[in-house]
Structures are given as structure tokens and as C-alpha cells.
């Protein structure tokens, strides 16, 4: 698979690079991702990877430029991969009204089943299968993976980890959409991407998946108490209840005064990287 280098910058002793490639799982559209390779990464010393899934309207650039994560990633010897949030390009459908919470920039990390979205909107397959295979075949990284995300990306990280415990050593999220079946963002996305049969929505609801899971990887969630989307869209209490019903351990930290922004993420991203480092072998 051909990769095209877009930009590269040395940072914290390692390299931040952006690439584009044609994504088969997304109907052949051209996708961009960013990777940070810490200074320890080499062919003789492959490093583990944290996959970061961003939220609504974001691209690969939001996390890499705003989170302030790269110095700690360099210290720990962890690579970070940040994909885009949806398929892009000519012929990829978007919301006809141009709304921010559906269509381009709002792929919700699922496999769409409804036309016209089902041709390109297979972000679940892209994140779980195609992208890691590409990363591990191209860069000096190991098959050790963790997954993390923010908001819509937090939803994606949690659901992907709960459905694929054998693929990830840990999962973390900032301000995740915890119960999308029962919030406006999720209901809009699911009804369009998946249709009106709510039973099919359950495969992408973190709270339902956690309640039913036989076992889960270690889970860390941070939530700001001043988040403007907390009550209507995020609903972390549903994740807590699900963990209790399923008998699973969940670390959910609530932070007074913090909102939904990258100011919040940058305040606690180091703790998340150190959390994941605990479960990577050889670090």
C-alpha cells in the first residue's frame, strides 16, 4: 500500500509525520493520518502504539497540535497514531444541511449499513483492521496497542476496546459519549448510518457493551464537570452503572471546572499515557 508523506517535524527527539493513503475499507477514498515516532523507535526496537480517536469536526491535527502529549510519549517510548474522524474526498457523501454532527468529520467509528453512507463510512473496519496493519507493516512499532479518544472518539475507543479485548492492552477516554443510543448526537448518527432498527445500534453503545462483556481491558475515563455537553450528550453515569452491572472495574475521574475542550485534555493527557504504559510489556 502506497503512503505519501505530507509533512514531518522533529519534536521531543522523535518525529511527527503526516501521511495519506488510499483506504480500501473506506471505499477507496484518500485518508490522512498522523504518527508520532519517539526517539526510541527503530527496527531493532519496535515501540508500542496508542491509537487516538478524535471527536466531532476534528482531523488528525487537533490532538497532535493541541494535546501536548509528545514529550511524555517520547519519555515513555510510545508511538501515537491519530487518524481522521471520517472518510474524506470527492464522492464521499456529507450531510445535506452541512451540520457538524453528521457526515464529514463525524464518522462515529462504525460500519454504516444504509445508503449512501455504506459505501465509504466503515470507520470501524478502518480503525480496527486496515490502519493497524498498515502501521505495523510500515513503521518500527510492535503489535502492542492501546486505544484512547475524546468525545465521539471516546465513544469509538470504548466500543472498539470492549468488542476487541484481544487487540488492545488498555483503553482510555476524555468526555466520551457513553450511551449514544440515548443522546441526540448518537440517535442522529445511528438512525442515518444504521437505520431505524435500534437493535443494530447496540453494537456501538459503550454502556450496553460494557454491561454485557465477559471481560474488559483496563478502562480509564476523565470527565470535566463544567462540560457543556455533560448532561444531554455524554452521560457518564450510564457507563458507571454498566460497569457495576457487569462486575467490571472502571476508573472514572470527575474534574471540577473543566470543560469539553483541549485545555481539559492537555491537563491530563500525561496521566493517560502513563496509564497505558503500565500495560505495555517491556516498557
Short mmCIF file of C-alpha atoms in Angstrom, two decimals, residues 5-263:
data_model
loop_
_atom_site.label_atom_id
_atom_site.label_comp_id
_atom_site.label_asym_id
_atom_site.label_seq_id
_atom_site.Cartn_x
_atom_site.Cartn_y
_atom_site.Cartn_z
CA UNK A 5 4.39 11.81 3.17
CA UNK A 6 2.65 15.18 3.63
CA UNK A 7 4.60 16.84 6.45
CA UNK A 8 7.25 15.94 9.01
CA UNK A 9 8.56 17.76 12.06
CA UNK A 10 11.11 16.75 14.64
CA UNK A 11 9.73 17.11 18.16
CA UNK A 12 10.87 15.90 21.59
CA UNK A 13 13.66 13.94 19.97
CA UNK A 14 11.28 11.98 17.74
CA UNK A 15 9.30 12.65 14.58
CA UNK A 16 5.75 13.75 13.91
CA UNK A 17 4.71 12.81 10.38
CA UNK A 18 1.52 13.07 8.33
CA UNK A 19 0.72 10.63 5.55
CA UNK A 20 -2.07 10.00 3.09
CA UNK A 21 -3.05 6.66 1.61
CA UNK A 22 -5.92 5.03 -0.26
CA UNK A 23 -8.14 3.21 2.25
CA UNK A 24 -9.75 0.06 0.87
CA UNK A 25 -12.16 -0.33 3.77
CA UNK A 26 -13.46 3.20 3.13
CA UNK A 27 -14.34 2.62 -0.49
CA UNK A 28 -11.01 3.73 -1.92
CA UNK A 29 -11.01 7.29 -0.61
CA UNK A 30 -7.77 9.07 0.25
CA UNK A 31 -7.23 9.20 4.02
CA UNK A 32 -4.75 11.12 6.13
CA UNK A 33 -3.28 10.11 9.46
CA UNK A 34 -0.52 11.39 11.72
CA UNK A 35 2.05 9.33 13.58
CA UNK A 36 4.48 10.31 16.30
CA UNK A 37 7.55 8.08 16.50
CA UNK A 38 9.52 8.57 19.73
CA UNK A 39 13.32 8.62 19.66
CA UNK A 40 13.49 5.00 20.91
CA UNK A 41 11.71 3.66 17.80
CA UNK A 42 13.94 1.64 15.48
CA UNK A 43 13.88 -1.60 13.52
CA UNK A 44 15.73 -3.26 16.39
CA UNK A 45 13.47 -1.66 19.00
CA UNK A 46 9.85 -1.51 17.84
CA UNK A 47 7.66 0.51 20.20
CA UNK A 48 4.01 0.10 21.28
CA UNK A 49 1.27 2.33 19.89
CA UNK A 50 -1.56 4.36 21.38
CA UNK A 51 -4.28 4.97 18.77
CA UNK A 52 -6.03 8.28 19.40
CA UNK A 53 -9.57 8.82 18.07
CA UNK A 54 -10.69 12.44 17.88
CA UNK A 55 -14.13 13.97 18.22
CA UNK A 56 -16.71 15.68 16.03
CA UNK A 57 -15.32 18.11 13.39
CA UNK A 58 -11.70 17.12 14.14
CA UNK A 59 -8.90 15.80 11.93
CA UNK A 60 -5.58 14.17 12.81
CA UNK A 61 -4.17 17.62 13.61
CA UNK A 62 -6.27 18.53 16.64
CA UNK A 63 -4.69 16.07 19.04
CA UNK A 64 -1.15 16.28 17.73
CA UNK A 65 -1.07 20.08 17.86
CA UNK A 66 -3.15 20.81 20.96
CA UNK A 67 -2.85 17.94 23.46
CA UNK A 68 0.80 18.44 24.42
CA UNK A 69 1.30 14.69 24.55
CA UNK A 70 4.52 14.23 22.58
CA UNK A 71 7.10 14.96 25.28
CA UNK A 72 5.63 12.31 27.55
CA UNK A 73 5.26 9.89 24.65
CA UNK A 74 8.96 10.42 23.93
CA UNK A 75 9.87 9.86 27.57
CA UNK A 76 7.87 6.62 27.72
CA UNK A 77 8.87 5.34 24.30
CA UNK A 78 5.32 5.16 22.94
CA UNK A 79 4.19 5.90 19.39
CA UNK A 80 0.90 7.73 18.83
CA UNK A 81 -1.26 7.31 15.74
CA UNK A 82 -4.07 9.81 15.09
CA UNK A 83 -6.38 9.01 12.16
CA UNK A 84 -9.02 11.29 10.71
CA UNK A 85 -12.57 11.14 12.08
CA UNK A 86 -14.36 10.13 8.87
CA UNK A 87 -13.78 9.28 5.23
CA UNK A 88 -12.98 12.27 3.03
CA UNK A 89 -12.70 13.16 -0.62
CA UNK A 90 -14.62 13.56 -3.82
CA UNK A 91 -17.70 11.38 -3.92
CA UNK A 92 -17.86 10.86 -0.15
CA UNK A 93 -21.35 11.95 0.98
CA UNK A 94 -21.90 14.63 3.58
CA UNK A 95 -24.93 15.89 5.47
CA UNK A 96 -27.06 17.84 3.01
CA UNK A 97 -27.59 20.59 5.57
CA UNK A 98 -23.91 20.86 6.41
CA UNK A 99 -24.38 20.07 10.10
CA UNK A 100 -21.26 19.40 12.16
CA UNK A 101 -22.51 16.29 13.96
CA UNK A 102 -23.16 14.05 10.96
CA UNK A 103 -21.32 13.22 7.74
CA UNK A 104 -17.81 14.54 7.10
CA UNK A 105 -15.87 14.78 10.35
CA UNK A 106 -18.49 12.69 12.14
CA UNK A 107 -17.96 9.06 11.17
CA UNK A 108 -18.73 7.72 14.69
CA UNK A 109 -16.28 4.84 14.23
CA UNK A 110 -18.91 2.40 12.99
CA UNK A 111 -19.68 0.46 9.81
CA UNK A 112 -22.62 2.13 8.08
CA UNK A 113 -25.23 -0.17 6.59
CA UNK A 114 -27.54 2.40 4.98
CA UNK A 115 -27.13 4.08 1.58
CA UNK A 116 -25.42 6.32 0.66
CA UNK A 117 -23.21 6.06 3.74
CA UNK A 118 -22.45 2.35 3.45
CA UNK A 119 -20.04 2.78 0.53
CA UNK A 120 -17.45 4.81 2.45
CA UNK A 121 -18.39 5.10 6.13
CA UNK A 122 -16.70 1.98 7.53
CA UNK A 123 -14.53 3.68 10.11
CA UNK A 124 -14.81 0.69 12.47
CA UNK A 125 -13.09 -1.62 9.99
CA UNK A 126 -10.54 1.07 9.14
CA UNK A 127 -9.53 1.63 12.78
CA UNK A 128 -9.63 -2.00 13.90
CA UNK A 129 -8.12 -3.73 10.86
CA UNK A 130 -6.73 -1.67 7.99
CA UNK A 131 -4.89 1.12 9.77
CA UNK A 132 -3.07 -1.02 12.39
CA UNK A 133 -1.99 -3.48 9.68
CA UNK A 134 -0.59 -0.59 7.65
CA UNK A 135 1.16 0.99 10.65
CA UNK A 136 2.73 -2.28 11.81
CA UNK A 137 3.94 -3.17 8.31
CA UNK A 138 5.50 0.25 7.66
CA UNK A 139 6.90 1.71 10.87
CA UNK A 140 9.14 0.45 13.71
CA UNK A 141 6.24 -0.36 16.02
CA UNK A 142 5.17 -3.55 17.75
CA UNK A 143 1.79 -5.24 17.78
CA UNK A 144 1.14 -3.92 21.29
CA UNK A 145 -1.75 -1.46 21.06
CA UNK A 146 -3.82 0.74 23.33
CA UNK A 147 -6.69 2.96 22.24
CA UNK A 148 -7.93 6.31 23.50
CA UNK A 149 -10.14 9.16 22.38
CA UNK A 150 -12.19 12.25 23.08
CA UNK A 151 -15.97 12.77 22.86
CA UNK A 152 -17.11 10.94 19.71
CA UNK A 153 -13.62 9.45 19.68
CA UNK A 154 -14.04 8.40 23.29
CA UNK A 155 -17.19 6.56 22.21
CA UNK A 156 -15.17 4.93 19.43
CA UNK A 157 -12.27 3.95 21.67
CA UNK A 158 -14.52 2.40 24.31
CA UNK A 159 -16.72 0.45 21.90
CA UNK A 160 -13.75 -0.81 19.88
CA UNK A 161 -11.89 -1.91 23.01
CA UNK A 162 -14.93 -3.61 24.51
CA UNK A 163 -15.54 -5.52 21.26
CA UNK A 164 -11.87 -6.40 20.67
CA UNK A 165 -10.27 -7.07 24.05
CA UNK A 166 -7.67 -9.34 22.45
CA UNK A 167 -6.34 -6.48 20.31
CA UNK A 168 -5.74 -3.82 22.99
CA UNK A 169 -4.00 -3.79 26.34
CA UNK A 170 -5.98 -0.82 27.73
CA UNK A 171 -8.45 1.92 26.81
CA UNK A 172 -8.97 5.49 27.97
CA UNK A 173 -11.29 8.34 27.10
CA UNK A 174 -11.88 12.01 27.76
CA UNK A 175 -15.52 13.12 27.88
CA UNK A 176 -16.82 10.13 25.90
CA UNK A 177 -20.33 9.73 24.51
CA UNK A 178 -21.16 6.86 26.84
CA UNK A 179 -24.72 5.96 25.82
CA UNK A 180 -25.21 7.15 22.22
CA UNK A 181 -28.47 5.24 21.80
CA UNK A 182 -30.00 7.71 24.23
CA UNK A 183 -28.49 11.06 23.27
CA UNK A 184 -29.15 13.40 20.31
CA UNK A 185 -25.71 13.01 18.71
CA UNK A 186 -25.88 9.25 18.76
CA UNK A 187 -29.51 8.97 17.71
CA UNK A 188 -28.91 11.19 14.68
CA UNK A 189 -25.82 9.28 13.60
CA UNK A 190 -27.17 5.80 14.27
CA UNK A 191 -30.53 6.34 12.56
CA UNK A 192 -28.81 7.58 9.41
CA UNK A 193 -25.82 5.24 9.32
CA UNK A 194 -27.53 2.10 10.66
CA UNK A 195 -31.25 2.57 10.02
CA UNK A 196 -34.20 2.62 12.40
CA UNK A 197 -33.81 -0.83 13.94
CA UNK A 198 -32.48 0.14 17.35
CA UNK A 199 -31.29 -3.42 17.96
CA UNK A 200 -28.49 -2.80 15.46
CA UNK A 201 -27.42 0.28 17.39
CA UNK A 202 -26.49 -1.79 20.44
CA UNK A 203 -23.25 -2.95 18.76
CA UNK A 204 -21.92 0.61 19.07
CA UNK A 205 -23.12 1.66 22.53
CA UNK A 206 -20.33 1.60 25.11
CA UNK A 207 -22.62 1.30 28.12
CA UNK A 208 -24.54 -1.66 26.70
CA UNK A 209 -21.36 -3.37 25.56
CA UNK A 210 -19.69 -2.93 28.96
CA UNK A 211 -22.69 -4.32 30.83
CA UNK A 212 -22.69 -7.46 28.66
CA UNK A 213 -18.94 -8.00 28.32
CA UNK A 214 -17.44 -11.12 29.87
CA UNK A 215 -14.13 -9.36 30.43
CA UNK A 216 -12.66 -5.98 29.53
CA UNK A 217 -9.23 -4.40 29.36
CA UNK A 218 -8.33 -1.74 31.97
CA UNK A 219 -10.50 1.37 31.50
CA UNK A 220 -9.75 4.99 32.43
CA UNK A 221 -12.21 7.84 31.81
CA UNK A 222 -11.84 11.53 32.69
CA UNK A 223 -14.80 13.89 32.62
CA UNK A 224 -14.97 17.64 33.23
CA UNK A 225 -17.79 18.78 35.49
CA UNK A 226 -18.20 22.06 33.56
CA UNK A 227 -18.58 20.26 30.21
CA UNK A 228 -21.41 21.89 28.28
CA UNK A 229 -22.40 18.52 26.78
CA UNK A 230 -22.28 16.52 30.01
CA UNK A 231 -25.96 16.02 30.84
CA UNK A 232 -27.52 15.81 27.37
CA UNK A 233 -24.88 14.05 25.29
CA UNK A 234 -22.20 12.31 27.38
CA UNK A 235 -23.99 10.61 30.30
CA UNK A 236 -21.01 9.04 32.15
CA UNK A 237 -23.37 7.77 34.83
CA UNK A 238 -24.61 5.17 32.34
CA UNK A 239 -21.08 3.80 31.97
CA UNK A 240 -20.68 3.62 35.73
CA UNK A 241 -23.95 1.72 36.05
CA UNK A 242 -22.94 -0.64 33.24
CA UNK A 243 -19.61 -1.41 34.92
CA UNK A 244 -21.42 -2.19 38.14
CA UNK A 245 -23.93 -4.46 36.39
CA UNK A 246 -21.18 -6.29 34.53
CA UNK A 247 -18.89 -6.56 37.54
CA UNK A 248 -16.09 -4.63 35.81
CA UNK A 249 -13.56 -2.17 37.20
CA UNK A 250 -13.88 1.34 35.80
CA UNK A 251 -11.79 4.32 36.84
CA UNK A 252 -13.88 7.44 36.16
CA UNK A 253 -12.41 10.72 37.37
CA UNK A 254 -14.56 13.84 37.56
CA UNK A 255 -12.82 17.21 37.48
CA UNK A 256 -14.41 20.39 38.78
CA UNK A 257 -14.31 23.39 36.45
CA UNK A 258 -13.03 21.61 33.32
CA UNK A 259 -14.97 21.78 30.06
CA UNK A 260 -15.01 19.79 26.79
CA UNK A 261 -12.01 21.45 25.18
CA UNK A 262 -8.37 20.54 24.58
CA UNK A 263 -7.50 22.65 27.61
#
